[in-house]
mmCIF file of C-alpha atoms and ligand atoms in Angstrom:
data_model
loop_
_atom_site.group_PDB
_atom_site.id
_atom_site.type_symbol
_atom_site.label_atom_id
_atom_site.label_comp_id
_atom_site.label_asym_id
_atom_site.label_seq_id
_atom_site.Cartn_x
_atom_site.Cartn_y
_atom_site.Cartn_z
ATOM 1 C CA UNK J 1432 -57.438 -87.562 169.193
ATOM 2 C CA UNK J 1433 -53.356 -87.005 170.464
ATOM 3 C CA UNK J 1434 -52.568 -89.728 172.812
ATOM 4 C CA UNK J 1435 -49.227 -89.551 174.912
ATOM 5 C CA UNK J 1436 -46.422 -92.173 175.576
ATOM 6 C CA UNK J 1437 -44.042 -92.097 178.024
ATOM 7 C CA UNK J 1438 -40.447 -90.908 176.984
ATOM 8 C CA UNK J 1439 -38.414 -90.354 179.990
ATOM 9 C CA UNK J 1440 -40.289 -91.187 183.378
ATOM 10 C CA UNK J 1441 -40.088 -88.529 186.672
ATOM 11 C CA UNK J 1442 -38.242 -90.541 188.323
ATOM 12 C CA UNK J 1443 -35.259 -90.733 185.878
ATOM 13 C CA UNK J 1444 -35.864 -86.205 185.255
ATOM 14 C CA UNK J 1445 -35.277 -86.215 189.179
ATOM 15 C CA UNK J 1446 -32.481 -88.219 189.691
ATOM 16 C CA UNK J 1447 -30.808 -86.101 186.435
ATOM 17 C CA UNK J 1448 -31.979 -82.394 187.300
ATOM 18 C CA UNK J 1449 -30.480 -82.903 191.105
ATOM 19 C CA UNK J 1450 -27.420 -84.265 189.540
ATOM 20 C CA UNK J 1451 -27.141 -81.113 186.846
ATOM 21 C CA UNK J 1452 -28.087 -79.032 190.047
ATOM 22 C CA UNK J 1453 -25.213 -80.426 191.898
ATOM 23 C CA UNK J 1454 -22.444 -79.913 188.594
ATOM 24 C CA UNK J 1455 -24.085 -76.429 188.085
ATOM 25 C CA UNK J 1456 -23.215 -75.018 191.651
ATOM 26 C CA UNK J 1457 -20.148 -77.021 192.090
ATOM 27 C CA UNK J 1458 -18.748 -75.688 188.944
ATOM 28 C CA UNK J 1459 -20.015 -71.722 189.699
ATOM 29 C CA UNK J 1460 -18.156 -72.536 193.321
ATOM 30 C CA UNK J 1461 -15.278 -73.157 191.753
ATOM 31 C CA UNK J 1462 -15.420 -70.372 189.441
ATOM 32 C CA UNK J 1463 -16.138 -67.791 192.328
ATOM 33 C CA UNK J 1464 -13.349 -69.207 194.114
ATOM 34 C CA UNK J 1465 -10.911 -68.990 191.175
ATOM 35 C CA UNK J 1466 -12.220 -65.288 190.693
ATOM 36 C CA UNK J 1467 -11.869 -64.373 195.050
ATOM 37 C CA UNK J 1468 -8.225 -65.676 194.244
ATOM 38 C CA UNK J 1469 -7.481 -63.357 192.008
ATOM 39 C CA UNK J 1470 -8.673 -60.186 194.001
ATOM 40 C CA UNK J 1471 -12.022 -60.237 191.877
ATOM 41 C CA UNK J 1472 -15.571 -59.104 194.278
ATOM 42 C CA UNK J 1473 -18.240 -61.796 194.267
ATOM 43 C CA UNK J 1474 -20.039 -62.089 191.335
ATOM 44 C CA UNK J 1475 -23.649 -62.539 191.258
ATOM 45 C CA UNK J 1476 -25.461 -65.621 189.623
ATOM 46 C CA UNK J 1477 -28.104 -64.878 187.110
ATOM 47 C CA UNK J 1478 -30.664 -67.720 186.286
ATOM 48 C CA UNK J 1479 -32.273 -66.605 183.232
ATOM 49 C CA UNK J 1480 -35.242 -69.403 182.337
ATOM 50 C CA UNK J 1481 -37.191 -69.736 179.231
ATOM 51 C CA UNK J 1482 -40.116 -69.373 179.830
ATOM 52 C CA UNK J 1483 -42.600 -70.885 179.232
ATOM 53 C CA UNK J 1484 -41.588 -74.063 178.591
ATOM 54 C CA UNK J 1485 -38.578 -74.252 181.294
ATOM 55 C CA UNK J 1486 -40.876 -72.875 183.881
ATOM 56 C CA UNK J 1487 -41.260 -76.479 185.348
ATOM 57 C CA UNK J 1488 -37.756 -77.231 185.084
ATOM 58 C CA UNK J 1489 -35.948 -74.251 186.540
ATOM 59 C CA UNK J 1490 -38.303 -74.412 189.522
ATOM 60 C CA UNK J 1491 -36.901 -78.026 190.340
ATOM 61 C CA UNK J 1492 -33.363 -76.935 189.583
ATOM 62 C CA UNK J 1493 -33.258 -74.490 191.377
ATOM 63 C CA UNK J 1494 -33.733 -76.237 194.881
ATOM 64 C CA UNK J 1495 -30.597 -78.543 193.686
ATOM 65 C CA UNK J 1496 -28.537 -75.254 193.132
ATOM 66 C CA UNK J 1497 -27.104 -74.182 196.648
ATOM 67 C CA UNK J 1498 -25.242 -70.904 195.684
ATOM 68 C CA UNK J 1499 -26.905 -67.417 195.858
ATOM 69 C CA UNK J 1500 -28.738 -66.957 192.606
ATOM 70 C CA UNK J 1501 -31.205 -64.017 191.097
ATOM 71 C CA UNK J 1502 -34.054 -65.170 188.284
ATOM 72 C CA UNK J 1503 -34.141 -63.017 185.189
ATOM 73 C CA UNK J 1504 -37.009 -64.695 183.247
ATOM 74 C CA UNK J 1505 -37.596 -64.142 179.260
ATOM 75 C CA UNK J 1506 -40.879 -64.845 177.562
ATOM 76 C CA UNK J 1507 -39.780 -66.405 173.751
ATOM 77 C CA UNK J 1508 -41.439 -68.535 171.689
ATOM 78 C CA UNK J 1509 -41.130 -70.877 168.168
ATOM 79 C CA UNK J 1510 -43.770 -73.254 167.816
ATOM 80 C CA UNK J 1511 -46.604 -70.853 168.206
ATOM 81 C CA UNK J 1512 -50.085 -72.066 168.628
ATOM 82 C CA UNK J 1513 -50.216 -75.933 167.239
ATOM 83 C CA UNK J 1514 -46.842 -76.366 164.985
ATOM 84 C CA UNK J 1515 -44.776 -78.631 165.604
ATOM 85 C CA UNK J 1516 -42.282 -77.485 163.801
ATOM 86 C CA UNK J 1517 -39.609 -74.243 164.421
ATOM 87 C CA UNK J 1518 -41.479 -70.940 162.854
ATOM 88 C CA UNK J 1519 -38.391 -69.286 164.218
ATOM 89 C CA UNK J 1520 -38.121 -67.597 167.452
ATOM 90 C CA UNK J 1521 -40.944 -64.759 168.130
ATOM 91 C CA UNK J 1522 -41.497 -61.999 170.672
ATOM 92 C CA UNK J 1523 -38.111 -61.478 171.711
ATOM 93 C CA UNK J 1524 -38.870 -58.395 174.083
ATOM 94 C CA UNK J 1525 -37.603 -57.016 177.046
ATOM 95 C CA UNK J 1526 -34.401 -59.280 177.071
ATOM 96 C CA UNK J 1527 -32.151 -57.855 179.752
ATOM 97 C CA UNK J 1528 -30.002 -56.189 178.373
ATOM 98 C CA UNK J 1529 -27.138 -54.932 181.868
ATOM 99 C CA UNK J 1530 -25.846 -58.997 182.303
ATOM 100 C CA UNK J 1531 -22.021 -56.829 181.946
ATOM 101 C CA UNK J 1532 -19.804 -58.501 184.683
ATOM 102 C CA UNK J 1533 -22.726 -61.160 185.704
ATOM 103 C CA UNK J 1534 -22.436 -64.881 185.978
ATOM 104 C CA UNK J 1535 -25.270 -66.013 183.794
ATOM 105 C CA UNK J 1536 -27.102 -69.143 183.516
ATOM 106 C CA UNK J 1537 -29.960 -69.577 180.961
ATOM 107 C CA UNK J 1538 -31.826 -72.770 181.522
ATOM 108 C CA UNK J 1539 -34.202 -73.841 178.516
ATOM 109 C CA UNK J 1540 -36.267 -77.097 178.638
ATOM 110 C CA UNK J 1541 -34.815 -78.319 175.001
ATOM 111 C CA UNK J 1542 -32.545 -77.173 172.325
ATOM 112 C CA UNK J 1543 -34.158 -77.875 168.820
ATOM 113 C CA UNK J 1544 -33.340 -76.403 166.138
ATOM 114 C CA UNK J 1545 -30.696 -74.090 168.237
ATOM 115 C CA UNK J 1546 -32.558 -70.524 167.092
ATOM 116 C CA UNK J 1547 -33.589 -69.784 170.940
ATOM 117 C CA UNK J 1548 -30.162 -70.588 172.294
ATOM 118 C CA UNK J 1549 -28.336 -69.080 169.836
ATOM 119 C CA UNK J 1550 -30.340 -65.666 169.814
ATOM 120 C CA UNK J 1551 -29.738 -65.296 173.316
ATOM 121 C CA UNK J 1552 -26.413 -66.308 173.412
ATOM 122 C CA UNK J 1553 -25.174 -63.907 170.833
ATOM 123 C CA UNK J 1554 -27.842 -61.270 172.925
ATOM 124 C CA UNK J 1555 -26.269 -61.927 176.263
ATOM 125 C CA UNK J 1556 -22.318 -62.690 175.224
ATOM 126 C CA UNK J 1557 -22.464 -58.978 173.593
ATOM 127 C CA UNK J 1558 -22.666 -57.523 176.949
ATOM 128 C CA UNK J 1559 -19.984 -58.994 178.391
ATOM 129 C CA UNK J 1560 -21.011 -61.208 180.954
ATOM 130 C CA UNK J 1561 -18.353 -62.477 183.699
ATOM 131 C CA UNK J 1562 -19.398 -66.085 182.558
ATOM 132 C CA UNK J 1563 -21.986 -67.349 179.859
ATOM 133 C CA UNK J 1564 -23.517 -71.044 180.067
ATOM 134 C CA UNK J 1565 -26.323 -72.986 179.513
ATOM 135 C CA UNK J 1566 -28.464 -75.630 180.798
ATOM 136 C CA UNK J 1567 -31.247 -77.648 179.073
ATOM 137 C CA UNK J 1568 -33.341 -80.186 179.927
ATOM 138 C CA UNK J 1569 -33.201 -82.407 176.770
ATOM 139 C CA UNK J 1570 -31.121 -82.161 173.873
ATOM 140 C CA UNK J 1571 -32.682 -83.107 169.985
ATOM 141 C CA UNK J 1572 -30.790 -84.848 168.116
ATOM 142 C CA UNK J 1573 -30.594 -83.495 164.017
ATOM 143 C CA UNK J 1574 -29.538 -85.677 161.681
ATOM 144 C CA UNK J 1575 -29.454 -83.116 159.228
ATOM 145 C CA UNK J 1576 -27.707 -80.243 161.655
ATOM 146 C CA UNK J 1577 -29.231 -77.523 163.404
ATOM 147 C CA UNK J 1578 -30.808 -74.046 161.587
ATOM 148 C CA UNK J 1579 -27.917 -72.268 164.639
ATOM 149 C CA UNK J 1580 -25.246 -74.416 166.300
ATOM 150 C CA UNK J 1581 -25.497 -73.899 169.916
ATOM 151 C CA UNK J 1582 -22.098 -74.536 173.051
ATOM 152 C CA UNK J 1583 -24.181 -76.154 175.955
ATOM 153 C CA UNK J 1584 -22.537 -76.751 178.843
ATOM 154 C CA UNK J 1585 -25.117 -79.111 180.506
ATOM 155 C CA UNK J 1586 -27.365 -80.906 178.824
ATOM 156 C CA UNK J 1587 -29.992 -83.661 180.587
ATOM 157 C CA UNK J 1588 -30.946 -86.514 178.046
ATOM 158 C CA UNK J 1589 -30.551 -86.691 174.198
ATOM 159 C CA UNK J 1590 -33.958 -87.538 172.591
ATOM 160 C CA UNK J 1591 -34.681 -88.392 168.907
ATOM 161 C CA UNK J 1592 -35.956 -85.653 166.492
ATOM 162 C CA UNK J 1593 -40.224 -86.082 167.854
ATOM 163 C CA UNK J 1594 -42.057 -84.083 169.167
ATOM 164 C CA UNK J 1595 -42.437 -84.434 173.266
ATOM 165 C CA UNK J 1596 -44.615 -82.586 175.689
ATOM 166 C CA UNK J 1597 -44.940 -82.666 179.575
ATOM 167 C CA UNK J 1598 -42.880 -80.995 182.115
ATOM 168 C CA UNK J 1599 -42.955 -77.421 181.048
ATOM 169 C CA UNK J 1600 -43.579 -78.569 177.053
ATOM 170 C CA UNK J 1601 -46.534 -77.703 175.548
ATOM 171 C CA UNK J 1602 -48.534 -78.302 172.169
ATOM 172 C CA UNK J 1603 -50.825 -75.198 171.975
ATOM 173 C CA UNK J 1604 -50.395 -74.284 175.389
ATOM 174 C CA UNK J 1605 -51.585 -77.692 176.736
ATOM 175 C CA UNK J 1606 -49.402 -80.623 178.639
ATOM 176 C CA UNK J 1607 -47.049 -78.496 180.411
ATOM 177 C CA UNK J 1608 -48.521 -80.282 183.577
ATOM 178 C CA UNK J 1609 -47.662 -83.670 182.945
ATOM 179 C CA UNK J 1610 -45.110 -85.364 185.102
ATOM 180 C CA UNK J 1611 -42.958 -86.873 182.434
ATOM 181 C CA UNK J 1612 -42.262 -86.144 179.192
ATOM 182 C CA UNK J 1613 -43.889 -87.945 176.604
ATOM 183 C CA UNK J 1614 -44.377 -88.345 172.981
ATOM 184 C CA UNK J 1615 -46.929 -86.533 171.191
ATOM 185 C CA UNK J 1616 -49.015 -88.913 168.746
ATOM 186 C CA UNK J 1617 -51.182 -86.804 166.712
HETATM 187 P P1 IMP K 307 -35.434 -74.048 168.937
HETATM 188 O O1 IMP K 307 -35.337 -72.556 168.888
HETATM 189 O O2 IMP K 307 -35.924 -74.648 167.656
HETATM 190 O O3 IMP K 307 -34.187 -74.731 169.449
HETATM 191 O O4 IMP K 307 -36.623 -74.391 169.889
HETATM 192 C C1 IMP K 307 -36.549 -74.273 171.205
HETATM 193 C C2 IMP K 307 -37.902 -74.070 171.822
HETATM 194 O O5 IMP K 307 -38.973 -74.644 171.057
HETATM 195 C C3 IMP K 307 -37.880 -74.779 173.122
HETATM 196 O O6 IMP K 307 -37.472 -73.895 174.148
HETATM 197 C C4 IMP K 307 -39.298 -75.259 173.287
HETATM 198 O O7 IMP K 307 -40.033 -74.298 173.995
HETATM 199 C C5 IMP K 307 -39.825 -75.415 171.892
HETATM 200 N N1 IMP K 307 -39.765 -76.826 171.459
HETATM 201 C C6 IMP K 307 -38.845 -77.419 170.689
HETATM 202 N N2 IMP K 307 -39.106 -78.727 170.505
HETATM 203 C C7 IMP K 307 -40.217 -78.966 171.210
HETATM 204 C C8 IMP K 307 -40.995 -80.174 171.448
HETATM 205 O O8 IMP K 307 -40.696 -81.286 170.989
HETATM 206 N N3 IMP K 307 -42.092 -80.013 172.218
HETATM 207 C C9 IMP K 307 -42.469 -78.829 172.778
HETATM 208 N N4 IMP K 307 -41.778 -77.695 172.586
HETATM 209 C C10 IMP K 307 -40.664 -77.770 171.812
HETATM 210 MG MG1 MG K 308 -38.876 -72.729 175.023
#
């Protein structure tokens, strides 16, 4: 049977998602600002979260973020059913695809092997948003280099290369409702 062990507590995934929500809207502030001051209209925010696995965190960043926001989620997945490992990013459908002009935020719980991030990076830069940038939860570290090499702007803790579940991460669709994230031990 998988048993659990505690990675990185709630407490400590509180105290760094309100701090990320804080440098998030502080930086879009001063971006809008910078923009008004050059005759530019308001922009609009666009939070785009991964779902499913950054459903848990974009809810909680979200009430750290105090600057008007839409939520343009996308369904994608790579570690269908029980793997554990990348089987490169699946179901990529109805992406949005009129982000021209918008100031867009994608928020994934944790950059692996980079594939998600960079598919919708290249996806969204191509239509010319007014700003591109992204914020994850928890950051892999590879040894041996990502499969896709991925800018993050904000990035929550670095983890070693195991597999973790709990807030928003699944194995086979279970432990997303865990607290903190933990280590799998299969
Ligand atoms: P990437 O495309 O390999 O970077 O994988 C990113 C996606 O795979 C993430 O958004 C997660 O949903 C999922 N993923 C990657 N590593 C883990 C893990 O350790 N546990 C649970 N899901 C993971
Ligand atoms: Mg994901």
């Amino acid at each position: 049977m998988a048993t659990t062990k505690v990675l990185i507590s709630r407490e400590q995934i509180a105290a760094c998602v309100s701090a990320m929500g804080e440098r998030v809207s502080r930086d879009l502030r001063a971006e809008q600002a910078a923009a008004v001051a050059r005759g530019e209209p308001l922009q609009p925010v666009t939070l785009v979260p991964v779902l499913t696995g950054a459903l848990v965190f974009a809810a909680d960043l979200i009430r750290s973020m105090d600057v008007p926001l839409s939520i343009r989620p996308v369904t994608l997945s790579s570690y269908p059913g029980a793997s554990t490992t990348s089987q490169g990013v699946t179901s990529p459908h109805s992406l949005p695809g009129d982000l021209k002009g918008q100031r867009v935020l994608i928020v994934d719980d944790i950059l692996d092997s980079g594939q998600t991030l960079g598919l919708l990076r290249r996806v969204f830069a191509a239509q010319g948003p007014a700003s591109l940038r992204i914020a994850v939860l928890l950051n892999k570290r590879k040894p041996r280099g990502r499969t896709e090499e991925v800018p993050v702007e904000y990035s929550g803790f670095d983890i070693d290369d195991r597999f973790v579940v709990g807030y928003g991460l699944d194995h086979d669709g279970l432990y997303r409702n865990l607290p903190d994230v933990s280590e799998l031990i299969l």
